[in-house]
mmCIF file of C-alpha atoms in Angstrom:
data_model
loop_
_atom_site.group_PDB
_atom_site.id
_atom_site.type_symbol
_atom_site.label_atom_id
_atom_site.label_comp_id
_atom_site.label_asym_id
_atom_site.label_seq_id
_atom_site.Cartn_x
_atom_site.Cartn_y
_atom_site.Cartn_z
ATOM 1 C CA MET A 1 -46.582 -68.462 -51.707
ATOM 2 C CA TYR A 2 -43.091 -67.981 -53.108
ATOM 3 C CA TYR A 3 -44.501 -65.566 -55.663
ATOM 4 C CA PHE A 4 -46.240 -63.500 -52.977
ATOM 5 C CA ALA A 5 -43.026 -63.227 -50.834
ATOM 6 C CA SER A 6 -41.052 -62.060 -53.837
ATOM 7 C CA ILE A 7 -43.535 -59.243 -54.464
ATOM 8 C CA ILE A 8 -43.233 -58.092 -50.801
ATOM 9 C CA LEU A 9 -39.413 -58.089 -51.028
ATOM 10 C CA MET A 10 -39.467 -56.011 -54.226
ATOM 11 C CA LEU A 11 -41.796 -53.448 -52.634
ATOM 12 C CA VAL A 12 -39.471 -53.066 -49.598
ATOM 13 C CA ILE A 13 -36.427 -52.554 -51.838
ATOM 14 C CA PHE A 14 -38.314 -50.006 -53.927
ATOM 15 C CA PHE A 15 -39.406 -48.058 -50.853
ATOM 16 C CA VAL A 16 -35.914 -47.881 -49.344
ATOM 17 C CA TRP A 17 -34.426 -46.831 -52.672
ATOM 18 C CA GLN A 18 -36.908 -43.974 -52.982
ATOM 19 C CA VAL A 19 -36.091 -42.344 -49.572
ATOM 20 C CA PRO A 20 -34.234 -39.088 -50.345
ATOM 21 C CA LYS A 21 -30.532 -39.194 -49.517
ATOM 22 C CA ASN A 22 -30.602 -35.781 -47.836
ATOM 23 C CA GLN A 23 -33.313 -37.005 -45.467
ATOM 24 C CA ILE A 24 -31.047 -39.787 -44.271
ATOM 25 C CA GLU A 25 -28.198 -37.298 -43.797
ATOM 26 C CA ASN A 26 -30.513 -34.986 -41.832
ATOM 27 C CA ILE A 27 -31.389 -37.807 -39.492
ATOM 28 C CA GLU A 28 -27.695 -38.553 -38.883
ATOM 29 C CA ILE A 29 -26.827 -34.849 -38.393
ATOM 30 C CA ASN A 30 -29.687 -34.328 -35.958
ATOM 31 C CA GLN A 31 -28.536 -37.308 -33.954
ATOM 32 C CA ALA A 32 -24.967 -35.988 -33.953
ATOM 33 C CA ASN A 33 -26.090 -32.502 -32.863
ATOM 34 C CA THR A 34 -28.131 -33.962 -30.061
ATOM 35 C CA THR A 35 -25.107 -35.886 -28.834
ATOM 36 C CA ILE A 36 -22.853 -32.814 -28.964
ATOM 37 C CA GLU A 37 -25.379 -30.670 -27.098
ATOM 38 C CA VAL A 38 -25.684 -33.265 -24.349
ATOM 39 C CA LEU A 39 -21.919 -33.564 -23.959
ATOM 40 C CA VAL A 40 -21.454 -29.776 -23.751
ATOM 41 C CA GLU A 41 -24.250 -29.486 -21.208
ATOM 42 C CA GLU A 42 -22.768 -32.269 -19.099
ATOM 43 C CA ARG A 43 -19.269 -30.636 -19.074
ATOM 44 C CA LYS A 44 -20.273 -27.080 -18.224
ATOM 45 C CA ASP A 45 -19.586 -27.630 -14.530
ATOM 46 C CA LEU A 46 -16.035 -28.759 -15.184
ATOM 47 C CA LYS A 47 -14.819 -25.195 -15.845
ATOM 48 C CA PRO A 48 -13.912 -23.486 -12.539
ATOM 49 C CA PRO A 49 -15.543 -20.097 -11.934
ATOM 50 C CA ALA A 50 -13.333 -17.009 -12.183
ATOM 51 C CA VAL A 51 -14.765 -15.627 -8.916
ATOM 52 C CA VAL A 52 -16.112 -17.783 -6.121
ATOM 53 C CA LYS A 53 -19.137 -16.266 -4.398
ATOM 54 C CA THR A 54 -21.384 -17.275 -1.544
ATOM 55 C CA GLU A 55 -24.846 -16.011 -0.624
ATOM 56 C CA THR A 56 -25.390 -14.663 2.879
ATOM 57 C CA ASN A 57 -28.441 -12.576 3.774
ATOM 58 C CA ASN A 58 -29.014 -11.828 0.096
ATOM 59 C CA GLU A 59 -25.532 -10.287 -0.192
ATOM 60 C CA GLN A 60 -22.754 -11.613 -2.390
ATOM 61 C CA ILE A 61 -19.435 -12.021 -0.616
ATOM 62 C CA LYS A 62 -16.301 -12.383 -2.739
ATOM 63 C CA VAL A 63 -13.996 -15.082 -1.436
ATOM 64 C CA GLU A 64 -10.305 -14.461 -2.126
ATOM 65 C CA THR A 65 -7.377 -16.653 -1.227
ATOM 66 C CA THR A 66 -3.739 -15.677 -1.486
ATOM 67 C CA ILE A 67 -1.689 -18.690 -2.518
ATOM 68 C CA SER A 68 1.548 -18.645 -0.573
ATOM 69 C CA LYS A 69 4.583 -20.760 0.138
ATOM 70 C CA LEU A 70 7.108 -20.307 2.922
ATOM 71 C CA VAL A 71 8.900 -17.008 2.350
ATOM 72 C CA ASP A 72 11.792 -15.916 4.548
ATOM 73 C CA GLN A 73 14.263 -13.478 3.082
ATOM 74 C CA VAL A 74 17.666 -12.970 4.627
ATOM 75 C CA VAL A 75 17.639 -9.412 5.936
ATOM 76 C CA PRO A 76 20.486 -7.926 7.997
ATOM 77 C CA PHE A 77 19.328 -7.332 11.559
ATOM 78 C CA THR A 78 19.899 -4.672 14.149
ATOM 79 C CA SER A 79 18.005 -3.639 17.194
ATOM 80 C CA GLN A 80 17.332 0.079 17.507
ATOM 81 C CA ALA A 81 19.811 0.132 20.402
ATOM 82 C CA PRO A 82 22.632 -2.077 19.033
ATOM 83 C CA PHE A 83 24.779 -1.781 22.176
ATOM 84 C CA GLY A 84 21.872 -1.479 24.617
ATOM 85 C CA GLY A 85 21.984 2.296 24.874
ATOM 86 C CA TRP A 86 18.281 2.741 25.532
ATOM 87 C CA SER A 87 18.889 5.903 27.556
ATOM 88 C CA ASP A 88 19.878 7.658 24.300
ATOM 89 C CA GLU A 89 16.607 9.076 23.014
ATOM 90 C CA ARG A 90 17.716 8.592 19.421
ATOM 91 C CA GLN A 91 17.884 4.846 20.053
ATOM 92 C CA GLN A 92 14.904 4.684 22.388
ATOM 93 C CA ASP A 93 12.803 6.136 19.562
ATOM 94 C CA GLY A 94 14.866 4.699 16.716
ATOM 95 C CA CYS A 95 12.626 1.885 15.487
ATOM 96 C CA GLU A 96 11.734 3.687 12.246
ATOM 97 C CA GLU A 97 15.359 4.517 11.511
ATOM 98 C CA ALA A 98 16.508 0.985 12.332
ATOM 99 C CA SER A 99 13.769 -0.576 10.173
ATOM 100 C CA ALA A 100 14.621 1.622 7.182
ATOM 101 C CA LEU A 101 18.317 0.882 7.694
ATOM 102 C CA MET A 102 17.731 -2.886 7.599
ATOM 103 C CA ALA A 103 15.579 -2.579 4.472
ATOM 104 C CA VAL A 104 18.057 -0.434 2.531
ATOM 105 C CA TYR A 105 21.031 -2.629 3.447
ATOM 106 C CA TRP A 106 19.002 -5.686 2.326
ATOM 107 C CA ALA A 107 18.102 -4.008 -0.972
ATOM 108 C CA ARG A 108 21.698 -2.994 -1.656
ATOM 109 C CA GLY A 109 23.210 -6.257 -0.476
ATOM 110 C CA ASP A 110 25.319 -4.563 2.196
ATOM 111 C CA LYS A 111 26.488 -6.090 5.467
ATOM 112 C CA LEU A 112 25.395 -4.456 8.699
ATOM 113 C CA SER A 113 27.539 -4.592 11.826
ATOM 114 C CA LYS A 114 26.513 -3.361 15.278
ATOM 115 C CA LEU A 115 28.898 -0.450 15.038
ATOM 116 C CA VAL A 116 27.631 0.649 11.625
ATOM 117 C CA ALA A 117 24.043 0.275 12.824
ATOM 118 C CA TRP A 118 24.680 2.415 15.912
ATOM 119 C CA GLU A 119 26.375 5.101 13.827
ATOM 120 C CA LYS A 120 23.645 5.116 11.163
ATOM 121 C CA ILE A 121 20.676 5.187 13.548
ATOM 122 C CA SER A 122 22.226 8.132 15.390
ATOM 123 C CA ASP A 123 23.137 9.905 12.148
ATOM 124 C CA ILE A 124 19.677 9.443 10.589
ATOM 125 C CA SER A 125 18.049 10.852 13.737
ATOM 126 C CA ASP A 126 20.374 13.860 13.731
ATOM 127 C CA PHE A 127 19.668 14.371 10.010
ATOM 128 C CA GLU A 128 15.885 14.354 10.594
ATOM 129 C CA LEU A 129 16.158 16.755 13.528
ATOM 130 C CA ARG A 130 18.391 19.119 11.591
ATOM 131 C CA ASN A 131 16.339 19.109 8.369
ATOM 132 C CA TYR A 132 12.793 18.392 9.501
ATOM 133 C CA GLY A 133 12.671 19.236 13.184
ATOM 134 C CA GLU A 134 11.757 15.781 14.516
ATOM 135 C CA TYR A 135 12.994 12.186 14.637
ATOM 136 C CA ARG A 136 10.642 10.664 17.209
ATOM 137 C CA ASP A 137 7.649 8.544 16.208
ATOM 138 C CA ILE A 138 8.050 9.202 12.486
ATOM 139 C CA THR A 139 4.935 8.559 10.403
ATOM 140 C CA LEU A 140 5.031 6.484 7.213
ATOM 141 C CA ASP A 141 5.075 9.389 4.763
ATOM 142 C CA ASP A 142 8.040 10.922 6.550
ATOM 143 C CA VAL A 143 9.884 7.601 6.705
ATOM 144 C CA VAL A 144 9.505 7.318 2.914
ATOM 145 C CA ASP A 145 10.385 10.933 2.086
ATOM 146 C CA HIS A 146 12.841 11.894 4.822
ATOM 147 C CA VAL A 147 14.669 8.625 5.489
ATOM 148 C CA PHE A 148 14.505 6.471 2.363
ATOM 149 C CA LYS A 149 14.490 9.130 -0.346
ATOM 150 C CA ASP A 150 16.346 12.032 1.262
ATOM 151 C CA TYR A 151 18.860 10.407 3.594
ATOM 152 C CA PHE A 152 19.514 7.153 1.722
ATOM 153 C CA SER A 153 18.610 8.421 -1.787
ATOM 154 C CA TYR A 154 16.656 5.180 -2.228
ATOM 155 C CA GLU A 155 13.593 5.462 -4.455
ATOM 156 C CA LYS A 156 12.212 1.907 -4.734
ATOM 157 C CA VAL A 157 9.691 2.401 -1.962
ATOM 158 C CA GLU A 158 5.925 2.761 -2.013
ATOM 159 C CA LEU A 159 3.316 3.635 0.588
ATOM 160 C CA GLN A 160 0.140 1.538 0.470
ATOM 161 C CA ALA A 161 -2.912 2.347 2.607
ATOM 162 C CA ASN A 162 -5.807 0.247 3.875
ATOM 163 C CA VAL A 163 -3.964 -3.041 3.610
ATOM 164 C CA SER A 164 -5.188 -6.548 4.374
ATOM 165 C CA ILE A 165 -3.298 -9.643 5.488
ATOM 166 C CA ASP A 166 -3.436 -10.862 1.881
ATOM 167 C CA ASP A 167 -1.871 -7.583 0.683
ATOM 168 C CA ILE A 168 1.119 -8.126 2.957
ATOM 169 C CA ILE A 169 1.524 -11.760 1.932
ATOM 170 C CA SER A 170 1.244 -10.805 -1.743
ATOM 171 C CA GLU A 171 4.156 -8.371 -1.477
ATOM 172 C CA LEU A 172 6.288 -10.936 0.352
ATOM 173 C CA ASN A 173 5.531 -13.482 -2.374
ATOM 174 C CA LYS A 174 6.849 -10.966 -4.915
ATOM 175 C CA GLY A 175 10.179 -10.837 -3.084
ATOM 176 C CA ASN A 176 9.590 -7.449 -1.440
ATOM 177 C CA LEU A 177 9.929 -6.317 2.156
ATOM 178 C CA VAL A 178 7.186 -4.655 4.170
ATOM 179 C CA LEU A 179 7.641 -2.072 6.909
ATOM 180 C CA ALA A 180 4.621 -1.644 9.154
ATOM 181 C CA PRO A 181 3.820 0.752 12.020
ATOM 182 C CA MET A 182 2.563 -0.936 15.171
ATOM 183 C CA ASP A 183 0.875 -0.565 18.482
ATOM 184 C CA GLY A 184 3.677 -2.507 20.120
ATOM 185 C CA GLN A 185 1.612 -3.286 23.186
ATOM 186 C CA LYS A 186 -0.749 -5.411 21.067
ATOM 187 C CA LEU A 187 2.144 -7.539 19.842
ATOM 188 C CA HIS A 188 2.602 -9.055 23.341
ATOM 189 C CA ASN A 189 6.306 -9.606 22.723
ATOM 190 C CA PRO A 190 7.738 -11.035 25.973
ATOM 191 C CA TYR A 191 11.107 -9.374 25.303
ATOM 192 C CA PHE A 192 9.713 -5.834 25.318
ATOM 193 C CA THR A 193 9.945 -3.815 28.496
ATOM 194 C CA ALA A 194 6.349 -4.028 29.724
ATOM 195 C CA PRO A 195 3.857 -2.953 28.568
ATOM 196 C CA GLY A 196 5.686 -2.326 25.269
ATOM 197 C CA PRO A 197 5.870 0.705 22.966
ATOM 198 C CA GLU A 198 2.616 2.281 21.829
ATOM 199 C CA ARG A 199 4.330 3.463 18.634
ATOM 200 C CA HIS A 200 6.660 1.024 16.972
ATOM 201 C CA MET A 201 7.864 -0.083 13.534
ATOM 202 C CA ILE A 202 9.053 -3.485 12.312
ATOM 203 C CA VAL A 203 10.323 -5.135 9.135
ATOM 204 C CA ILE A 204 8.197 -8.007 7.816
ATOM 205 C CA ARG A 205 10.559 -10.289 5.906
ATOM 206 C CA GLY A 206 8.568 -13.487 5.458
ATOM 207 C CA TYR A 207 5.471 -15.586 5.960
ATOM 208 C CA ASP A 208 4.869 -19.202 6.980
ATOM 209 C CA PRO A 209 1.492 -20.453 5.630
ATOM 210 C CA THR A 210 1.724 -23.671 7.662
ATOM 211 C CA THR A 211 1.769 -21.881 11.011
ATOM 212 C CA LYS A 212 0.090 -18.694 9.724
ATOM 213 C CA GLU A 213 2.904 -16.550 11.117
ATOM 214 C CA PHE A 214 4.684 -13.483 9.795
ATOM 215 C CA ILE A 215 8.472 -13.570 10.113
ATOM 216 C CA THR A 216 9.905 -10.217 11.164
ATOM 217 C CA ASN A 217 13.027 -8.312 12.064
ATOM 218 C CA ASP A 218 11.782 -6.480 15.132
ATOM 219 C CA PRO A 219 14.246 -3.771 16.220
ATOM 220 C CA GLY A 220 12.548 -3.400 19.596
ATOM 221 C CA THR A 221 14.620 -6.216 21.097
ATOM 222 C CA LYS A 222 18.025 -7.775 20.550
ATOM 223 C CA ARG A 223 16.144 -11.063 20.105
ATOM 224 C CA GLY A 224 14.094 -9.635 17.262
ATOM 225 C CA GLU A 225 15.845 -11.296 14.308
ATOM 226 C CA ALA A 226 13.431 -13.604 12.413
ATOM 227 C CA TYR A 227 10.913 -13.134 15.239
ATOM 228 C CA ARG A 228 7.524 -14.682 14.441
ATOM 229 C CA TYR A 229 4.111 -13.205 15.113
ATOM 230 C CA ASN A 230 0.751 -14.846 14.541
ATOM 231 C CA GLU A 231 -0.779 -13.232 11.437
ATOM 232 C CA ASP A 232 -3.916 -12.031 13.239
ATOM 233 C CA ILE A 233 -1.988 -10.599 16.195
ATOM 234 C CA LEU A 234 0.376 -8.715 13.909
ATOM 235 C CA TYR A 235 -2.383 -7.437 11.645
ATOM 236 C CA GLU A 236 -4.513 -6.195 14.533
ATOM 237 C CA ALA A 237 -1.486 -4.345 15.921
ATOM 238 C CA ILE A 238 -0.848 -2.356 12.716
ATOM 239 C CA ARG A 239 -1.598 1.309 13.382
ATOM 240 C CA VAL A 240 -0.437 4.472 11.654
ATOM 241 C CA TYR A 241 0.758 7.191 14.040
ATOM 242 C CA PRO A 242 1.713 10.822 13.314
ATOM 243 C CA THR A 243 5.188 12.315 13.477
ATOM 244 C CA GLY A 244 5.989 13.836 16.858
ATOM 245 C CA TYR A 245 6.610 12.714 20.389
ATOM 246 C CA HIS A 246 3.554 10.691 21.452
ATOM 247 C CA GLU A 247 1.177 12.774 19.343
ATOM 248 C CA GLU A 248 -2.503 11.837 19.545
ATOM 249 C CA ILE A 249 -3.543 9.073 17.132
ATOM 250 C CA LYS A 250 -6.879 10.172 15.689
ATOM 251 C CA LYS A 251 -7.465 7.490 13.048
ATOM 252 C CA ASP A 252 -7.332 3.712 13.028
ATOM 253 C CA GLU A 253 -5.410 3.118 9.790
ATOM 254 C CA ARG A 254 -3.555 0.048 8.560
ATOM 255 C CA SER A 255 -0.893 0.961 6.021
ATOM 256 C CA MET A 256 2.554 -0.286 5.029
ATOM 257 C CA ILE A 257 5.726 0.656 3.206
ATOM 258 C CA ILE A 258 6.769 -1.674 0.379
ATOM 259 C CA VAL A 259 10.501 -1.892 -0.313
ATOM 260 C CA ARG A 260 11.731 -3.399 -3.590
ATOM 261 C CA LYS A 261 15.230 -4.281 -4.763
#
């Protein structure tokens, strides 16, 4: 019996010794590869997609989110009628001039008193009338070319058309100001003389993501400094109007002026 067991043991040792070394290595490598492939497959979902998409009625809708923190830049304020002289047509229709004035003084770091504001708004209006024939209800292109570039010799301005709420917030996050033309009646500002101006311009200086409000310097009222508007109300009120006194508005356009330091 002992002799028979010894023969079996010798045969087992001989068989194991004769198995090719590379075959053993192949078995180990195949096992390793299998493990690696499983781990990679299991971790594919850990990498966030570059673009998040949803399916609705067989159409792909791109979902974009603008990450924002509270932004509120200190911008010198003036109403368009600094001393309440609303009977002066240059001040009654001076929202564009007042908005540009606030933006330029912010960009240059200058202080703005009531007296300086009154003088500048009147002077800008006279300059536009003398050189371009009109100062009332000035459209965005003319605000950029006539007021910023010609009167103030300030070039760090850009006109952007077809803007979204995210576009406005993005510029504020970059440290820029936004000037936007408005249908003032849609703003529902309780400090406007009812029903409010159909053609108006404001400075957007900040955004509060917690309350979803834009922070503005609204020259249409003496209470307009850091005045807040709900983001949807403000956005729906944006409307480009042509230069001229109450000229017909033929298009529903949402555009803005970006002012950089």
